PDB file of C-alpha atoms in Angstrom:
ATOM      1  CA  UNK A   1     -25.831  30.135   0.309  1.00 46.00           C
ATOM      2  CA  UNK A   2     -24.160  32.111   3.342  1.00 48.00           C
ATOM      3  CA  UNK A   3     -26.094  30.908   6.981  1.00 49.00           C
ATOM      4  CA  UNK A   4     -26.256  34.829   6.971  1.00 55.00           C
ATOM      5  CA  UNK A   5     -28.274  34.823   4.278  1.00 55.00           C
ATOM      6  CA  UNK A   6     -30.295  32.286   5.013  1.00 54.00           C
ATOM      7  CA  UNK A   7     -31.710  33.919   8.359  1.00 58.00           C
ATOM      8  CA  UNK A   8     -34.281  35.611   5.915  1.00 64.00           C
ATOM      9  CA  UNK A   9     -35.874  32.187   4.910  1.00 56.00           C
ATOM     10  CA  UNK A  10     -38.320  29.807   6.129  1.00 61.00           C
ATOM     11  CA  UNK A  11     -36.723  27.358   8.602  1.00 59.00           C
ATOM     12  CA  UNK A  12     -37.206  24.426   6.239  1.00 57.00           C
ATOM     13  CA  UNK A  13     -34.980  26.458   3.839  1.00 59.00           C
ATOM     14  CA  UNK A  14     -32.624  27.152   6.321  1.00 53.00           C
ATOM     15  CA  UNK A  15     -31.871  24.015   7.254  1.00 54.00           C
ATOM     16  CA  UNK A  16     -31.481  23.517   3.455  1.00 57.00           C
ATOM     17  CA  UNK A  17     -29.051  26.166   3.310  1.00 58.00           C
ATOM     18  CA  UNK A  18     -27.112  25.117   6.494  1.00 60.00           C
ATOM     19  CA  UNK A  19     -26.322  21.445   4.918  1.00 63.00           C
ATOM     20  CA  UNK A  20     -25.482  22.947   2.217  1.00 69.00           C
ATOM     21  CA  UNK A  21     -22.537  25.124   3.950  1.00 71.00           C
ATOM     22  CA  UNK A  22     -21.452  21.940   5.916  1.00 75.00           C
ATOM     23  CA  UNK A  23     -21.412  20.078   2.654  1.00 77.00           C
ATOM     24  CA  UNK A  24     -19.572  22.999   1.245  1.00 78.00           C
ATOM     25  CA  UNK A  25     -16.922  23.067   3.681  1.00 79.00           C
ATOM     26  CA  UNK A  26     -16.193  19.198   3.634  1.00 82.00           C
ATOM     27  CA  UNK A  27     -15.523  19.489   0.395  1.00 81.00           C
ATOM     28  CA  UNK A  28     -13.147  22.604   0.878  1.00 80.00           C
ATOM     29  CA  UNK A  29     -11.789  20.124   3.194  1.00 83.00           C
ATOM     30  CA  UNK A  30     -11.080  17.438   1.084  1.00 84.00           C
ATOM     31  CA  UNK A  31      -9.403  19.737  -1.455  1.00 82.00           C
ATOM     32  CA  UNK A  32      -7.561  21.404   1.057  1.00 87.00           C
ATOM     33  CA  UNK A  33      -5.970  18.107   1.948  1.00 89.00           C
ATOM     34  CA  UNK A  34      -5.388  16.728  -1.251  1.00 88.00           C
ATOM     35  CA  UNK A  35      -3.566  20.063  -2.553  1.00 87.00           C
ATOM     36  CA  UNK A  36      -1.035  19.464   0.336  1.00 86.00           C
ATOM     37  CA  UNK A  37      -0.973  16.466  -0.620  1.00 87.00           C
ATOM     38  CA  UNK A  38       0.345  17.178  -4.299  1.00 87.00           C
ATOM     39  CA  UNK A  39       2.718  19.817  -3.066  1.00 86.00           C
ATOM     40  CA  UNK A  40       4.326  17.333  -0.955  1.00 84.00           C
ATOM     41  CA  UNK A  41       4.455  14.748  -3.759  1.00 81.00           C
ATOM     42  CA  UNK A  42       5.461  17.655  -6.125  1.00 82.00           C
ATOM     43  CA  UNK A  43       8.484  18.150  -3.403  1.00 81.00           C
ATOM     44  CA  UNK A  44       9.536  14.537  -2.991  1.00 83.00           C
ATOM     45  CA  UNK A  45       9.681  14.162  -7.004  1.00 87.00           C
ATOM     46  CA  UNK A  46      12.603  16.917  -6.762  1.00 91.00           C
ATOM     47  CA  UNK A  47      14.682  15.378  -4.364  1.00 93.00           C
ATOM     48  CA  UNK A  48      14.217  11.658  -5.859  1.00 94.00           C
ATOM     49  CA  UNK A  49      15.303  13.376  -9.001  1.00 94.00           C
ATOM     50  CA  UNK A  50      17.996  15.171  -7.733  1.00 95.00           C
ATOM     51  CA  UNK A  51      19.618  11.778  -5.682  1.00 96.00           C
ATOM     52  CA  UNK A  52      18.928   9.752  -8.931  1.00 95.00           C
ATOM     53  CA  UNK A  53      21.137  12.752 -10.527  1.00 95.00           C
ATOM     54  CA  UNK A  54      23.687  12.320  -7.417  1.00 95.00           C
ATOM     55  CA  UNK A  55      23.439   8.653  -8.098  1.00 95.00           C
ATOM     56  CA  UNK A  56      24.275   8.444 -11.948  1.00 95.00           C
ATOM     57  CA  UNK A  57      27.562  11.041 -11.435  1.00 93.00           C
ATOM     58  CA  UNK A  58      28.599   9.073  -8.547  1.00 92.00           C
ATOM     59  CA  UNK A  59      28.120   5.447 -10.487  1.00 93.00           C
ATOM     60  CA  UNK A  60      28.473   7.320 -14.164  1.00 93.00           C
ATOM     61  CA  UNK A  61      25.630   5.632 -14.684  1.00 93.00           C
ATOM     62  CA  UNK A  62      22.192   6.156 -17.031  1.00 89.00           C
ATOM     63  CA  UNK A  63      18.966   7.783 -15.849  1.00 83.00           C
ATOM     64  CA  UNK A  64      17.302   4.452 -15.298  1.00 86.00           C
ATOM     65  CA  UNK A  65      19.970   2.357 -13.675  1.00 93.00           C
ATOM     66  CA  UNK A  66      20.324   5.412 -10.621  1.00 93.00           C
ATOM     67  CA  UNK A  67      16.193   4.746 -10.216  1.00 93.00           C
ATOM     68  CA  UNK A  68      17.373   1.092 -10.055  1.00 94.00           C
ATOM     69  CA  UNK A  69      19.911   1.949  -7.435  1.00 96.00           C
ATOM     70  CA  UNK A  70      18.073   4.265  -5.448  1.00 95.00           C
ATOM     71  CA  UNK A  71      14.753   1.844  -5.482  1.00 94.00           C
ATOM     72  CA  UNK A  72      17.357  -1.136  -4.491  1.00 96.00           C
ATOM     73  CA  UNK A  73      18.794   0.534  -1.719  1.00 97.00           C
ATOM     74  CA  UNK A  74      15.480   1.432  -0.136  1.00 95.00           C
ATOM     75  CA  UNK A  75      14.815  -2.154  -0.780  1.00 95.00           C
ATOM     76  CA  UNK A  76      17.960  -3.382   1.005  1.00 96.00           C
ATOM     77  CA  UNK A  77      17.903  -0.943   3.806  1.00 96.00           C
ATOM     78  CA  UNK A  78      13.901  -0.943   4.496  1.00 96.00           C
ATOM     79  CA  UNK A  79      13.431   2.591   3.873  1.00 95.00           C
ATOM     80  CA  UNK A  80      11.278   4.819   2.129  1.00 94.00           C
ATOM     81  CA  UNK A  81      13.286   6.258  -1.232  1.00 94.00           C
ATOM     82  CA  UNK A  82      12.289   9.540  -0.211  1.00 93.00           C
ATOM     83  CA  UNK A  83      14.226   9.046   2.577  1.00 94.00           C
ATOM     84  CA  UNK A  84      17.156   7.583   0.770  1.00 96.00           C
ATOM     85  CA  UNK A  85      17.050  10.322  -1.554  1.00 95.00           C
ATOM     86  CA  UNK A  86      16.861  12.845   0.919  1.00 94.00           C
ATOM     87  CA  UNK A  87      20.801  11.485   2.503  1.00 95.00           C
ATOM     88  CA  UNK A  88      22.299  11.232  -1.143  1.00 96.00           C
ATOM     89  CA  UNK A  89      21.151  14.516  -1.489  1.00 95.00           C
ATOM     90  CA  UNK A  90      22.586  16.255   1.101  1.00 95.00           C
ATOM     91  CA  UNK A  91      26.145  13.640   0.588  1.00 94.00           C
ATOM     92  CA  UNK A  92      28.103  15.797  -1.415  1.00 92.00           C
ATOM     93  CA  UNK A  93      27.785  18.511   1.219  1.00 91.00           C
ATOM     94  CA  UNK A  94      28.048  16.557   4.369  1.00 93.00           C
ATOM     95  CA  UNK A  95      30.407  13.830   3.086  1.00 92.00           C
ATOM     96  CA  UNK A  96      28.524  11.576   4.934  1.00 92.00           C
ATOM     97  CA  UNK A  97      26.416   8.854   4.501  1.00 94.00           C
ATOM     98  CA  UNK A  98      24.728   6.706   7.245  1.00 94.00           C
ATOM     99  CA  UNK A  99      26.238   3.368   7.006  1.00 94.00           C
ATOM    100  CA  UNK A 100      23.361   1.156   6.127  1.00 95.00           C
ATOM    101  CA  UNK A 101      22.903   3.572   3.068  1.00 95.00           C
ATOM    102  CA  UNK A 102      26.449   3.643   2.293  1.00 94.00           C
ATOM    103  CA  UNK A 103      26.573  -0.267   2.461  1.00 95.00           C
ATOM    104  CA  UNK A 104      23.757  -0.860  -0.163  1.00 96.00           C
ATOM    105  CA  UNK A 105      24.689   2.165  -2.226  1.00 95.00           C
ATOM    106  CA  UNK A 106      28.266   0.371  -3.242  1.00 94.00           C
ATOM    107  CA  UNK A 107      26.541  -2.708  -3.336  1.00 95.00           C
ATOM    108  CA  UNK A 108      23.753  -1.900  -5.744  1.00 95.00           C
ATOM    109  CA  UNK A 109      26.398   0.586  -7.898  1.00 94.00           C
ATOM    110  CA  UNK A 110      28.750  -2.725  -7.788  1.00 92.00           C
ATOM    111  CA  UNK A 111      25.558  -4.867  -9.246  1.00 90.00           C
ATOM    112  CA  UNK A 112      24.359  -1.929 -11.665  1.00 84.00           C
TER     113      UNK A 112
END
């Protein structure tokens, strides 16, 4: 029930009422949070896929090796794979690859 609302009522009521908003808007809260949360998630799923697809035309490689090689090369160079993904992604537009990356990408292609 609105505080507005609630002015009408006894003050046991509106305290009632009052909780009742604040419990409200935690919650709101909460899912307000965890929807940005999926979004995100739902955005770092795209570009893992899309480096895994960079990864297997690169290496000619099946779906499930490139997550191999993109999981080992976060591995190797101690960073997140969103990360990782997020270079291999933008490689065939930049050319470039930081070293490190570039290092355990031929390694881990080399191994796969």
């Amino acid at each position: 029930m609105p505080t507005d609302a609630a002015a009408h009522l006894p003050i046991e009521r509106q305290y009632v009422a009052i909780e009742r908003d604040d419990d409200l808007l935690k919650k709101i809260a909460v899912l307000e949070e965890e929807v940005g949360q999926l979004r995100q998630a739902v955005v770092s799923h795209a570009v893992i896929d899309q480096a895994i697809g960079v990864v297997i035309s690169h290496g000619r490689l099946l779906p499930d090796q490139g997550w191999d090689v993109l999981r080992t090369v976060s591995q190797n160079t101690n960073t997140k794979v969103r990360l990782i993904a997020e270079q291999i992604v933008q490689w065939p537009y930049t050319g470039r690859l930081p070293e490190d990356i570039q290092r355990a990408l031929e390694a881990a292609l080399s191994r796969a």
